[in-house]
Every structure is written in structure tokens, then in C-alpha cells.
C-alpha positions as YAML, in Angstrom:
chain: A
units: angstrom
residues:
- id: 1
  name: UNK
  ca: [0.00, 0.00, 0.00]
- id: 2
  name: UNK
  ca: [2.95, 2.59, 0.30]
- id: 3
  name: UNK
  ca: [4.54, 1.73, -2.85]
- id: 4
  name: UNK
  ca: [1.28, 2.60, -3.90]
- id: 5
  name: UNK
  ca: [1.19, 5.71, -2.45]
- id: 6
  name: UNK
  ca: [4.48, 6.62, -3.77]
- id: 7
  name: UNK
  ca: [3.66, 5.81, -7.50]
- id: 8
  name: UNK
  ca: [0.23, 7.75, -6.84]
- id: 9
  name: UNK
  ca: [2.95, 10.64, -5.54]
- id: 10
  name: UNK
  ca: [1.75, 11.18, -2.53]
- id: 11
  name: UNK
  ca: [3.20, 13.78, -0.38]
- id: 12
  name: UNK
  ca: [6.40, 11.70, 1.48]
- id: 13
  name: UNK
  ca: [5.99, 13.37, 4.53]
- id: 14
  name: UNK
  ca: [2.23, 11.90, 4.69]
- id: 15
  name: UNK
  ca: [3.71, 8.50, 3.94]
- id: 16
  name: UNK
  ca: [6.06, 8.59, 6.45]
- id: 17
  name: UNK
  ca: [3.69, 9.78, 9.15]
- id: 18
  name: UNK
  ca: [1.52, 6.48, 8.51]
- id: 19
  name: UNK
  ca: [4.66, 4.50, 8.99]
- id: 20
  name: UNK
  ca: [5.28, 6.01, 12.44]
- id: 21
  name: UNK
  ca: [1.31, 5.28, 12.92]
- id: 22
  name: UNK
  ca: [1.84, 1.69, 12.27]
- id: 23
  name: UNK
  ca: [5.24, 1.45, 14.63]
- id: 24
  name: UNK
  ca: [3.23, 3.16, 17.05]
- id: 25
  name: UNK
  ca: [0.34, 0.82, 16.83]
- id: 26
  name: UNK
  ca: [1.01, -2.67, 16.09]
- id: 27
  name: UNK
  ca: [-2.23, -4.04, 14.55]
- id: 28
  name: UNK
  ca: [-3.51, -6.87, 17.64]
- id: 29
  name: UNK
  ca: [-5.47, -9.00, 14.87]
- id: 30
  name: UNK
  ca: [-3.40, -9.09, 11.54]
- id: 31
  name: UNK
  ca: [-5.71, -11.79, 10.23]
- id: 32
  name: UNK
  ca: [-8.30, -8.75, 10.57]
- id: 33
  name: UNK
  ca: [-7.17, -6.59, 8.47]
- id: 34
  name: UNK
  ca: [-8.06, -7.52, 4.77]
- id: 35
  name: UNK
  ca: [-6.20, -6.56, 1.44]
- id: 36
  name: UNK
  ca: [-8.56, -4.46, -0.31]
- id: 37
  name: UNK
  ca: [-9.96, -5.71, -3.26]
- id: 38
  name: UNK
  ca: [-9.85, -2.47, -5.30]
- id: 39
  name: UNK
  ca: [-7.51, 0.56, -4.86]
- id: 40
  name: UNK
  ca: [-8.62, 3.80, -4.72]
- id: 41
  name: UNK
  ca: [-7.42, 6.68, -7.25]
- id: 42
  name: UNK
  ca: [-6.81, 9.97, -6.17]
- id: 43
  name: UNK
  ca: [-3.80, 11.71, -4.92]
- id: 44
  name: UNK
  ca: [-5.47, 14.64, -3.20]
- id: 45
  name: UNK
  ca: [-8.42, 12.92, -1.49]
- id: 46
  name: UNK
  ca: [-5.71, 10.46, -0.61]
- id: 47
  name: UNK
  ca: [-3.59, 13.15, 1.38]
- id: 48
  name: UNK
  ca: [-6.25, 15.05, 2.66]
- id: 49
  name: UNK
  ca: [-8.11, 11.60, 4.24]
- id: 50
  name: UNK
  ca: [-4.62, 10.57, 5.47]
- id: 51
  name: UNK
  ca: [-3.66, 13.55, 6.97]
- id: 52
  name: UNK
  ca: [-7.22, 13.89, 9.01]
- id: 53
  name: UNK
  ca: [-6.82, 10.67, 10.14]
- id: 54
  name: UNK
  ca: [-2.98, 10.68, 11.53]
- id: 55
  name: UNK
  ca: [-4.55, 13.80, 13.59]
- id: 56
  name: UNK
  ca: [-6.95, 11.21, 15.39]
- id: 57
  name: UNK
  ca: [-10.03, 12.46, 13.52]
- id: 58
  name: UNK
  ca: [-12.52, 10.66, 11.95]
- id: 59
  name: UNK
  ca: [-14.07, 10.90, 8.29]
- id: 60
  name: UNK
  ca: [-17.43, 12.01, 6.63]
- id: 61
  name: UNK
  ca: [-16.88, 10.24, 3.03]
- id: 62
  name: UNK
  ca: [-19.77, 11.84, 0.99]
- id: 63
  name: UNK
  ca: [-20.71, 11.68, -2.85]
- id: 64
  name: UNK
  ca: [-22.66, 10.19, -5.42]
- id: 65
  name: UNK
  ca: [-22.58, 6.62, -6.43]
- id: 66
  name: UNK
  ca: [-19.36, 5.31, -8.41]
- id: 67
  name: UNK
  ca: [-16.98, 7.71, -6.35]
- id: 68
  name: UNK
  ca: [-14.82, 5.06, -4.19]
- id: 69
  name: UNK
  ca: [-16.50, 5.39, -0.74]
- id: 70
  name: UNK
  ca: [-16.10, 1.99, 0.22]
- id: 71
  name: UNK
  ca: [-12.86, 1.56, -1.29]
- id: 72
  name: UNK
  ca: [-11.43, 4.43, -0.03]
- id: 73
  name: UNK
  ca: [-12.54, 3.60, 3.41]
- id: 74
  name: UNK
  ca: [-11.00, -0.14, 3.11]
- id: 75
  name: UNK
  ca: [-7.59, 0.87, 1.75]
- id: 76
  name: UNK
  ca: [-6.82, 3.18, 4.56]
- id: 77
  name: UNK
  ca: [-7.89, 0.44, 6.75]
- id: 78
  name: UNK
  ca: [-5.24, -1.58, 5.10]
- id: 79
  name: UNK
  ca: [-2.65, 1.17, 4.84]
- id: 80
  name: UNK
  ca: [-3.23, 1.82, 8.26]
- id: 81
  name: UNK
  ca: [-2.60, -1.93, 9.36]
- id: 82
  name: UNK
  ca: [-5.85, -1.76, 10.85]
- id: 83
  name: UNK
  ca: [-8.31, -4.47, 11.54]
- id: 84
  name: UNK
  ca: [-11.53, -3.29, 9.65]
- id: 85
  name: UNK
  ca: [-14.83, -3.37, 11.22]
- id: 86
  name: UNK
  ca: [-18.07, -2.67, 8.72]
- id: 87
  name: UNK
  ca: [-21.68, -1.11, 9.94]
- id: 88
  name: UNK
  ca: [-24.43, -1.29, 7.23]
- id: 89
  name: UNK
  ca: [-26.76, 1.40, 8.36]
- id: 90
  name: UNK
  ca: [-30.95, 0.78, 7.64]
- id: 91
  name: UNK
  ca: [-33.73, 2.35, 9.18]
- id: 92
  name: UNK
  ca: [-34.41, -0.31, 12.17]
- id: 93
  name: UNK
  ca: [-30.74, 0.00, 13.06]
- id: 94
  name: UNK
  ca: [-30.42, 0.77, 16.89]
- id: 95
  name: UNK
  ca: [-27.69, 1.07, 19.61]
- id: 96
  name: UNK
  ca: [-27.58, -2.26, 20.83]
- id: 97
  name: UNK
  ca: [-26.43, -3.33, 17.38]
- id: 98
  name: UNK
  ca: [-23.61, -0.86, 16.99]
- id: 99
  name: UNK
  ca: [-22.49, -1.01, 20.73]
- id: 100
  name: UNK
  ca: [-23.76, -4.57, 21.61]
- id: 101
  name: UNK
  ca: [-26.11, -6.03, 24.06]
- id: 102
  name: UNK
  ca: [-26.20, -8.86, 27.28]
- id: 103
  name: UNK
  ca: [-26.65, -12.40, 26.19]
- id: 104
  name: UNK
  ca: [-26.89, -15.61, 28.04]
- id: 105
  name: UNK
  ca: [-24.23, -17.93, 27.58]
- id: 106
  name: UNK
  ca: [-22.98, -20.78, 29.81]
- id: 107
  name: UNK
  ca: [-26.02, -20.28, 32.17]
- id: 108
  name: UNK
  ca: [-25.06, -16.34, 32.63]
- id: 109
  name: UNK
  ca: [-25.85, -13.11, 31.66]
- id: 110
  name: UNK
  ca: [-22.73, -10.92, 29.87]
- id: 111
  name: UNK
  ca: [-22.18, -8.49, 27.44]
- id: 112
  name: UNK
  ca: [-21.71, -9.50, 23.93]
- id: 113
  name: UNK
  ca: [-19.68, -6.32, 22.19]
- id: 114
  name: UNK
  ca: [-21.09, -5.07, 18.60]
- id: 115
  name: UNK
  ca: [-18.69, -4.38, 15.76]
- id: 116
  name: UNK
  ca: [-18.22, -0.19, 17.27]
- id: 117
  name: UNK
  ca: [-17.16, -2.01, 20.50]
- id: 118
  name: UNK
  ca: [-14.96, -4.28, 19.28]
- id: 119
  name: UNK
  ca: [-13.99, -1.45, 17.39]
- id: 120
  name: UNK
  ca: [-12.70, 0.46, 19.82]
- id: 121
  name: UNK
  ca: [-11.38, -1.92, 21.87]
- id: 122
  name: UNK
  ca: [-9.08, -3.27, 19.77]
- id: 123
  name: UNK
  ca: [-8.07, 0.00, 18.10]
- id: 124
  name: UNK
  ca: [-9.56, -0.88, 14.81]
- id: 125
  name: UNK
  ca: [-11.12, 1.20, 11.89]
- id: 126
  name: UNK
  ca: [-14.74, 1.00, 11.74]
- id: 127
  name: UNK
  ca: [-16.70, 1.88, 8.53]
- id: 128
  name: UNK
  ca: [-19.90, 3.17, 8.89]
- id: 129
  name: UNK
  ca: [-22.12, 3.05, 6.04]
- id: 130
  name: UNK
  ca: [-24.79, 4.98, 4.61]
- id: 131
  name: UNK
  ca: [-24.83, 6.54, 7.74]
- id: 132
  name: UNK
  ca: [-27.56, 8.55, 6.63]
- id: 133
  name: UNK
  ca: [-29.69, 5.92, 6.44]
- id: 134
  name: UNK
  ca: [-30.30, 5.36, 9.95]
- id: 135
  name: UNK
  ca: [-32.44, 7.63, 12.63]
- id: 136
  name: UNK
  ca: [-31.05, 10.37, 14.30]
- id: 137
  name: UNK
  ca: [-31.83, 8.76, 17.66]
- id: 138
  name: UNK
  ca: [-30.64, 5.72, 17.24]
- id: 139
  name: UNK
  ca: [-27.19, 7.79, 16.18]
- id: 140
  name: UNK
  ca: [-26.87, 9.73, 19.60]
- id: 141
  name: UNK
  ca: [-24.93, 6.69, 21.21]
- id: 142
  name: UNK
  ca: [-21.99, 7.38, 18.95]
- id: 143
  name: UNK
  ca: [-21.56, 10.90, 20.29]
- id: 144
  name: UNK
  ca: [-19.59, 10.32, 23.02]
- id: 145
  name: UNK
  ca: [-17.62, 7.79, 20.89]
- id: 146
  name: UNK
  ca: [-16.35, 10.34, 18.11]
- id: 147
  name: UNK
  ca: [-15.66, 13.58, 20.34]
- id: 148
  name: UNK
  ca: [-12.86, 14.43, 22.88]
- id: 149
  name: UNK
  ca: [-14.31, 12.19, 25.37]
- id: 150
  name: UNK
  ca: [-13.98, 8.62, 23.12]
- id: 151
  name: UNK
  ca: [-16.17, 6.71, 25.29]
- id: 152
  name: UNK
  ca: [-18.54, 4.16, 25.40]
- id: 153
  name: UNK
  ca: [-20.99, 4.15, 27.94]
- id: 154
  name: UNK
  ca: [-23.35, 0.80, 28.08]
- id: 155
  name: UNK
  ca: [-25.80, 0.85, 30.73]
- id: 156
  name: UNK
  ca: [-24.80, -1.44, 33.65]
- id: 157
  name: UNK
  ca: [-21.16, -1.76, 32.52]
- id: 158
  name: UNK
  ca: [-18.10, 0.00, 33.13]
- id: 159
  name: UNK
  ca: [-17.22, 2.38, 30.55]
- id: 160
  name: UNK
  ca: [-15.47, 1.58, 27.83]
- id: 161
  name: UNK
  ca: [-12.48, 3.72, 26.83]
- id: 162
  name: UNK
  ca: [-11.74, 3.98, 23.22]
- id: 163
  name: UNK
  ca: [-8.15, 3.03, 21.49]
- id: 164
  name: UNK
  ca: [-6.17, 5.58, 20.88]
- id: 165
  name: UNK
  ca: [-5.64, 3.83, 16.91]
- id: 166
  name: UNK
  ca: [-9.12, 3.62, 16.70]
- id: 167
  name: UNK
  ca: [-11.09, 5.77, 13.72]
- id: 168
  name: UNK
  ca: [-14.75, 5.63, 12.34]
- id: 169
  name: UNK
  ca: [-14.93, 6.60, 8.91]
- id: 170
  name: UNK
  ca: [-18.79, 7.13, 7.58]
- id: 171
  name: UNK
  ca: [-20.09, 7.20, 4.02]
- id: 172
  name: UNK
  ca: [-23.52, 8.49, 2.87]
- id: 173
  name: UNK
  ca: [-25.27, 9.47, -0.15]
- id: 174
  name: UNK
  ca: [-28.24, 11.28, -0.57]
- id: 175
  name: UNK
  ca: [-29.55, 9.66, -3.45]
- id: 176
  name: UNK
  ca: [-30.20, 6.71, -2.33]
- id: 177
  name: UNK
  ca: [-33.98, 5.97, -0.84]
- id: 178
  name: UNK
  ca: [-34.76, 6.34, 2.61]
- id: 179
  name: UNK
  ca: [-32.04, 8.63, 3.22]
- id: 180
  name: UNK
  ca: [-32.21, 11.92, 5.18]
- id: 181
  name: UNK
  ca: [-30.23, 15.01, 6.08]
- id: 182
  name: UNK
  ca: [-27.23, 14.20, 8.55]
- id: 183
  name: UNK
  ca: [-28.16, 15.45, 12.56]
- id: 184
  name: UNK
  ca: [-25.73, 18.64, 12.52]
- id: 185
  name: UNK
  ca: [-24.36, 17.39, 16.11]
- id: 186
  name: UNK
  ca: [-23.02, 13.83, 14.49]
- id: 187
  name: UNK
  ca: [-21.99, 15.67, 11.46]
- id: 188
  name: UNK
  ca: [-19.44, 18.01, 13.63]
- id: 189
  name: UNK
  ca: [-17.93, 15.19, 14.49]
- id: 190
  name: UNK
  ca: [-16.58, 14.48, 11.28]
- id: 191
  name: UNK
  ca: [-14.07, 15.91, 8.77]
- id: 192
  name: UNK
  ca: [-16.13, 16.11, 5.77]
- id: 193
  name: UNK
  ca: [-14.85, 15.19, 2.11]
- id: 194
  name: UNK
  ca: [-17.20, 15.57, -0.64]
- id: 195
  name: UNK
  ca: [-15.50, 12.48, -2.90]
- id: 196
  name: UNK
  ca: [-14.97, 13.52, -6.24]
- id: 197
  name: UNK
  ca: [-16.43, 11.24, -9.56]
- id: 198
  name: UNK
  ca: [-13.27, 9.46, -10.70]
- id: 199
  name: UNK
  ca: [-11.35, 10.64, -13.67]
- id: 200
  name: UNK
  ca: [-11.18, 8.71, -17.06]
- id: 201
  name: UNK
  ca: [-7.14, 8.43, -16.56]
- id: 202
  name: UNK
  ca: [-7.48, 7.28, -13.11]
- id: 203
  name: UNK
  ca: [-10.20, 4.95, -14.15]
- id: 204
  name: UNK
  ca: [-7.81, 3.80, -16.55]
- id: 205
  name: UNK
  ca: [-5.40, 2.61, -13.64]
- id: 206
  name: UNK
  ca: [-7.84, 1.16, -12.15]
- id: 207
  name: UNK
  ca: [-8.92, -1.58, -15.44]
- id: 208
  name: UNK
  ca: [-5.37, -1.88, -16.03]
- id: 209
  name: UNK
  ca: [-4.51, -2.80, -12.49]
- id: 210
  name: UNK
  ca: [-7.62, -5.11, -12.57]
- id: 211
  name: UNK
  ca: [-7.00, -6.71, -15.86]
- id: 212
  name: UNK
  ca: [-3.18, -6.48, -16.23]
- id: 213
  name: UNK
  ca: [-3.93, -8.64, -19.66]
- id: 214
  name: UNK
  ca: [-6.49, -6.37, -21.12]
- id: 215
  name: UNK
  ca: [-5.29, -4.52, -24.09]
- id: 216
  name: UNK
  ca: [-4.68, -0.75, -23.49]
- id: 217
  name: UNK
  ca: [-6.85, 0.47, -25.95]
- id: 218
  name: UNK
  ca: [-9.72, -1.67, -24.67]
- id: 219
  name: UNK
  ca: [-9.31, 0.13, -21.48]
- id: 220
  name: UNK
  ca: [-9.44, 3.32, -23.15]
- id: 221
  name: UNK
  ca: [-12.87, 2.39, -24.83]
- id: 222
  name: UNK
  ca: [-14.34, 1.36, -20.96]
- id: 223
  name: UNK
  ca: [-12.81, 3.87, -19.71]
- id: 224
  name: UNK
  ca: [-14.79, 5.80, -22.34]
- id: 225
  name: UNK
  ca: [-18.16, 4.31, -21.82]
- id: 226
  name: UNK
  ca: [-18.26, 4.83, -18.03]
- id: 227
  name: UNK
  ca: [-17.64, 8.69, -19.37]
- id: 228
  name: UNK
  ca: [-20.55, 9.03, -21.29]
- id: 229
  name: UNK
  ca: [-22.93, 7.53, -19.09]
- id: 230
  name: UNK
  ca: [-21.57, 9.43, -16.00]
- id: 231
  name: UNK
  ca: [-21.96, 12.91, -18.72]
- id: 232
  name: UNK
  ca: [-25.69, 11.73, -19.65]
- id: 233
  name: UNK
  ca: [-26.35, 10.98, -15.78]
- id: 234
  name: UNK
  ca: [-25.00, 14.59, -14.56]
- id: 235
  name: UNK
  ca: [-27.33, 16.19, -17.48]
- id: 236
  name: UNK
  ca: [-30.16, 14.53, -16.15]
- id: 237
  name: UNK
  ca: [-30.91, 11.97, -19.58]
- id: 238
  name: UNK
  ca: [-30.20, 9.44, -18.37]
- id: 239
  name: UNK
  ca: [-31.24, 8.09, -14.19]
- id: 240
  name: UNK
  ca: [-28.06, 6.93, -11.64]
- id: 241
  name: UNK
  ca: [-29.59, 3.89, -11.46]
- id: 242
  name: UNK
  ca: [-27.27, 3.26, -14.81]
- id: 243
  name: UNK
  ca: [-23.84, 4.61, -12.98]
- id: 244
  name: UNK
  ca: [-22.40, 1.69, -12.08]
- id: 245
  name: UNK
  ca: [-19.06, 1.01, -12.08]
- id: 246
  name: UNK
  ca: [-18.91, -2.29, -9.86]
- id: 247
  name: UNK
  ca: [-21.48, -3.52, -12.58]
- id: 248
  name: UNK
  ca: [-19.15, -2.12, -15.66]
- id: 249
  name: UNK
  ca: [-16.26, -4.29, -13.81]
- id: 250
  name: UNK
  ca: [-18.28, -7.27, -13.73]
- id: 251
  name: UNK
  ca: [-19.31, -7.20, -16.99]
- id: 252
  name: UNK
  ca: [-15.57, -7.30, -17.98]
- id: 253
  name: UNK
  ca: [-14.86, -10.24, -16.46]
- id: 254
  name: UNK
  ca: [-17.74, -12.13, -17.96]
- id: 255
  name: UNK
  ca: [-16.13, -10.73, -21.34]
- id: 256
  name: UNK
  ca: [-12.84, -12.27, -20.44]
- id: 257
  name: UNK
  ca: [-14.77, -15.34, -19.27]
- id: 258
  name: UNK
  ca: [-15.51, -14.87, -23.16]
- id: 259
  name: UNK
  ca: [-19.20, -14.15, -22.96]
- id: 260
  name: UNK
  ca: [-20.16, -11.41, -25.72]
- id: 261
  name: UNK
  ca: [-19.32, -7.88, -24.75]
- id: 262
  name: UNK
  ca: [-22.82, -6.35, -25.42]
- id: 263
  name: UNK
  ca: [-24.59, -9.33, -23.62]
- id: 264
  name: UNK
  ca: [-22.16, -8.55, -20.52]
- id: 265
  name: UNK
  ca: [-22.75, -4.79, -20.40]
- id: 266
  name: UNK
  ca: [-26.61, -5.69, -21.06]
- id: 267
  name: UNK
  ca: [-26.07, -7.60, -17.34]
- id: 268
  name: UNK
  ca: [-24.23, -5.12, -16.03]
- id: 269
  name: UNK
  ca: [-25.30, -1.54, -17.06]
- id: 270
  name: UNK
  ca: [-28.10, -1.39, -19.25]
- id: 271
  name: UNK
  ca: [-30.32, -4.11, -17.41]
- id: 272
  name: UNK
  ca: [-29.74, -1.79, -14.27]
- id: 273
  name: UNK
  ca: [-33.05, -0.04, -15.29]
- id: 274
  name: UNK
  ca: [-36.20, -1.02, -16.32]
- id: 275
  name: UNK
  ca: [-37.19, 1.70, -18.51]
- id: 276
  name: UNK
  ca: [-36.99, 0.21, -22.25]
- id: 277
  name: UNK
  ca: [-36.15, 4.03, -23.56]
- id: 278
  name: UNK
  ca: [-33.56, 4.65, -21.59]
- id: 279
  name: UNK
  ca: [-32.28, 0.51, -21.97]
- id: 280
  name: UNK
  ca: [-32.12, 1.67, -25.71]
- id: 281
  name: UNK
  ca: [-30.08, 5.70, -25.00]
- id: 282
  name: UNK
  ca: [-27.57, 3.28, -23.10]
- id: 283
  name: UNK
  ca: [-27.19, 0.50, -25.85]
- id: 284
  name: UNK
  ca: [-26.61, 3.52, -28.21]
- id: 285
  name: UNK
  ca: [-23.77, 4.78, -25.87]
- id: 286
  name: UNK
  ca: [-22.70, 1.47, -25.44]
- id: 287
  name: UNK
  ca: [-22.31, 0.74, -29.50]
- id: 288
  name: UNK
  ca: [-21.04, 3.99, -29.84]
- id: 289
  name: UNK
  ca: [-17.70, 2.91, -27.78]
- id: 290
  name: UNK
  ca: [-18.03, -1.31, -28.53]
- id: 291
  name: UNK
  ca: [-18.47, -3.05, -31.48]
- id: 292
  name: UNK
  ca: [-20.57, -6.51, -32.36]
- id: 293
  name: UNK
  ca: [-17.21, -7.84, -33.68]
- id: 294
  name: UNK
  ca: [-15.52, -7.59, -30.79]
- id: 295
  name: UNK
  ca: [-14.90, -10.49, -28.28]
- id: 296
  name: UNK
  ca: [-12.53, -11.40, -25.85]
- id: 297
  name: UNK
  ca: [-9.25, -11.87, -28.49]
- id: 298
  name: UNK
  ca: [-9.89, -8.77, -29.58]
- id: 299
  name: UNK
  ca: [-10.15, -6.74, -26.06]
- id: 300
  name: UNK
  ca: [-7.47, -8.94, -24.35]
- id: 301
  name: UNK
  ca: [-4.63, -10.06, -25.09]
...
């Protein structure tokens, strides 16, 4: 993950403060903290998430789908030598989830800790997602947790103190249903990036790095294609619902699997809706960038 950092160019001095992080604090579970499975593009949201968390704060990831939340959030986990801990927010969500609740095991009552406990127990980075997606009051318990006082207070227990390695990093995006504005007293609590849509060079990296045998200029034409949709999404002809970039990176490897290229993006982009006109706008996009001849000799090598 540092060399990584270094051929992004990130700033030295950042690099070198995360390697004084991880002497500092050893990770306790190794086996914990996962390799991500994608790597995040970006040299300046890279510095500026990097540098807010080596000052012990914790992150507000917000932005539009196909921006790298997740994947952010995971590779600083890993480039942290953190274990990762993950919180899916919904609507029913409550405390006792997050912080845990008492159980009955071996013929007595104890506490079984939720993944923000474990959390900050063991020093660990825990990802909270779609964080707008949940109700303000059920939020309230992490309050104490992400201030100065970094505590967890469960009724009928000793207080918790959180580790001093120990960062929350929360995404949210407000298009999404059944999301709502942010409570302005968790939101303080946060240092707030508003992720960026990726570039077509950096989303070049990112096919290249993920199909090392794909042929350049193929990933110049998906590269391309992700492009247009993301234009005809941001002037409103076409919905988000056809912005997906996980789906665009599945349908590649069903193309290298050798299944046709326009029945793979079909699966992953175009079938992403159900409206039939705006199926056809994105099969137009999608011919305009990939033709019927091509096939998996002629986009890989």
C-alpha cells in the first residue's frame, strides 16, 4: 500500500507519518485486516483523508454513487494496518447493534460487544455506512464515541475507553432511498470530504490494475463508456440507477470469461433499469464505444 502511495505521488511526509502510525500501533489482529480488493485513485483525497486521520479524527466520506467510498474507506484500513470493522446502516438500526447487548451464555448473563465495540477496543477502523440511512436517535450513542471524550458508555457496565488507533470513517449518499439530512451534532464530528467522480485516466489505472492482460486500448474504450454515461447521468438523460461502475467491472470479467461484450454490459449496465427508452439511449452509448465484432481476443490479449 505505500509503494502505492508513492507511485500515486503522494506527499512523502504523509507516507512517512503512517509508517510512524503503524510502529506506534502494532495491529492486535493481523488476520483482521483484509487486502482491499480495489484501490482507490486519487492523490489529493488520498492526502487530505490521510492527513485527518494521523490527527486522530474521523471521516465524513460523501458523494454520489461510483466515487470510491467503500474503497477508499477499506484501503486506509489496510494502509493503516488496521483491523476493519463494517456497519451497514438501515432504518431499524439501533444502539444495541452498533455497541452490543447482554446475552446468556454458559447459564449467565454478559455483554456481547457489537462491531463499534470491538472497534474500539481493539483499536480498529470501523466503517460506517450509509450513515444517513439510519435515525437520528438511534445515532446519539456514537456521540460520546467520536468527540474528545472517546467513550462508550453501556448501561450497567463500566465504561469503555476507546483506542487511541481507533477511527470511524462514515459514508452516505443522498440519493439513495430512505435517506435523510445528517443530525448537525453527528456531522461536527466528522471531517467532511465531498469524494470527487473518478477521472477517465485514473479509471484507466484502475482496469489496467484489474486486468493487467487487457489490451490498453480496450481500457481506453471502458474507460470511455463509463464517461458518457456518467456525462448523460450529470445532465439529467439518463437516471443513476445506470452509474455503475462495480457492474461495468463485472461485466468485464464475464467478457474475459468470453461471454459477448454487449450481452455482458446488457447484465451489467443497461439491465440496471427497467425503462426500455432509456435501456435503448444506453445500448446507443454502449455501441457507440463497442463493437458486435468484438470479443474477448480482440479486447485482451
Amino acid at each position: 500500500m505505500l509503494d502505492f502511495l508513492r507511485e500515486e505521488h503522494v506527499d512523502e511526509h504523509i507516507i512517512k507519518g503512517i509508517e510512524d502510525f503503524r510502529r506506534k500501533h502494532p495491529s492486535p489482529a493481523a488476520d483482521l485486516t483484509a487486502r482491499p480488493r480495489y484501490m482507490y485513485y486519487g492523490k489529493e483525497i488520498w492526502e487530505q483523508a490521510a492527513e485527518a486521520l494521523l490527527c486522530g479524527e474521523n471521516l465524513l466520506l460523501a458523494g454520489s454513487k461510483a466515487t470510491g467510498k467503500n474503497v477508499l474507506a477499506e484501503n486506509l484500513a489496510c494502509l493503516f494496518g488496521r483491523p476493519s470493522y463494517n456497519v451497514s446502516f438501515h432504518i431499524n438500526m439501533d444502539a444495541s447493534f452498533m455497541i452490543g447487548t447482554d446475552t446468556f451464555r454458559d447459564g449467565q448473563v454478559v455483554f456481547r460487544p457489537g462491531p463499534v465495540c470491538q472497534c474500539a477496543t481493539l483499536g480498529g477502523f470501523c466503517i460506517l455506512d450509509e450513515i444517513n440511512m439510519a435515525r437520528n436517535e438511534a445515532l446519539a450513542v456514537l456521540h460520546s464515541v467520536l468527540d474528545f471524550r472517546r467513550v462508550i458508555n453501556v448501561p450497567g457496565y463500566d465504561a469503555i475507553p476507546v483506542h487511541d488507533a481507533a477511527r470511524f470513517i462514515a459514508t452516505m449518499n443522498y440519493g439513495y432511498a430512505g435517506t435523510r439530512e445528517l443530525n448537525e451534532a453527528l456531522a461536527s464530528r466528522f471531517m467532511v470530504i465531498h469524494m470527487p467522480e473518478i477521472t477517465r485516466d485514473n479509471l484507466e489505472k484502475l482496469l489496467r490494475r484489474e486486468f493487467p492482460d487487457m489490451k490498453k486500448q480496450s481500457a481506453v474504450q471502458f474507460s470511455g463508456l463509463f464517461t458518457d454515461i456518467e456525462k448523460k447521468c450529470r445532465n439529467g438523460e439518463l437516471t443513476p440507477k445506470v452509474l455503475d461502475l462495480r457492474g461495468l467491472m463485472d461485466a468485464i470479467r464475464l467478457i474475459r470469461r468470453g461471454l459477448s461484450p454487449l450481452s455482458a454490459l446488457d447484465m451489467g449496465i443497461t439491465n440496471k433499469t427497467f425503462d426500455d427508452y432509456e435501456q435503448s439511449l444506453v445500448r446507443d452509448i454502449i455501441s457507440s464505444r463497442i463493437s458486435k465484432k468484438d470479443d474477448r481476443s480482440t479486447l485482451f490479449d
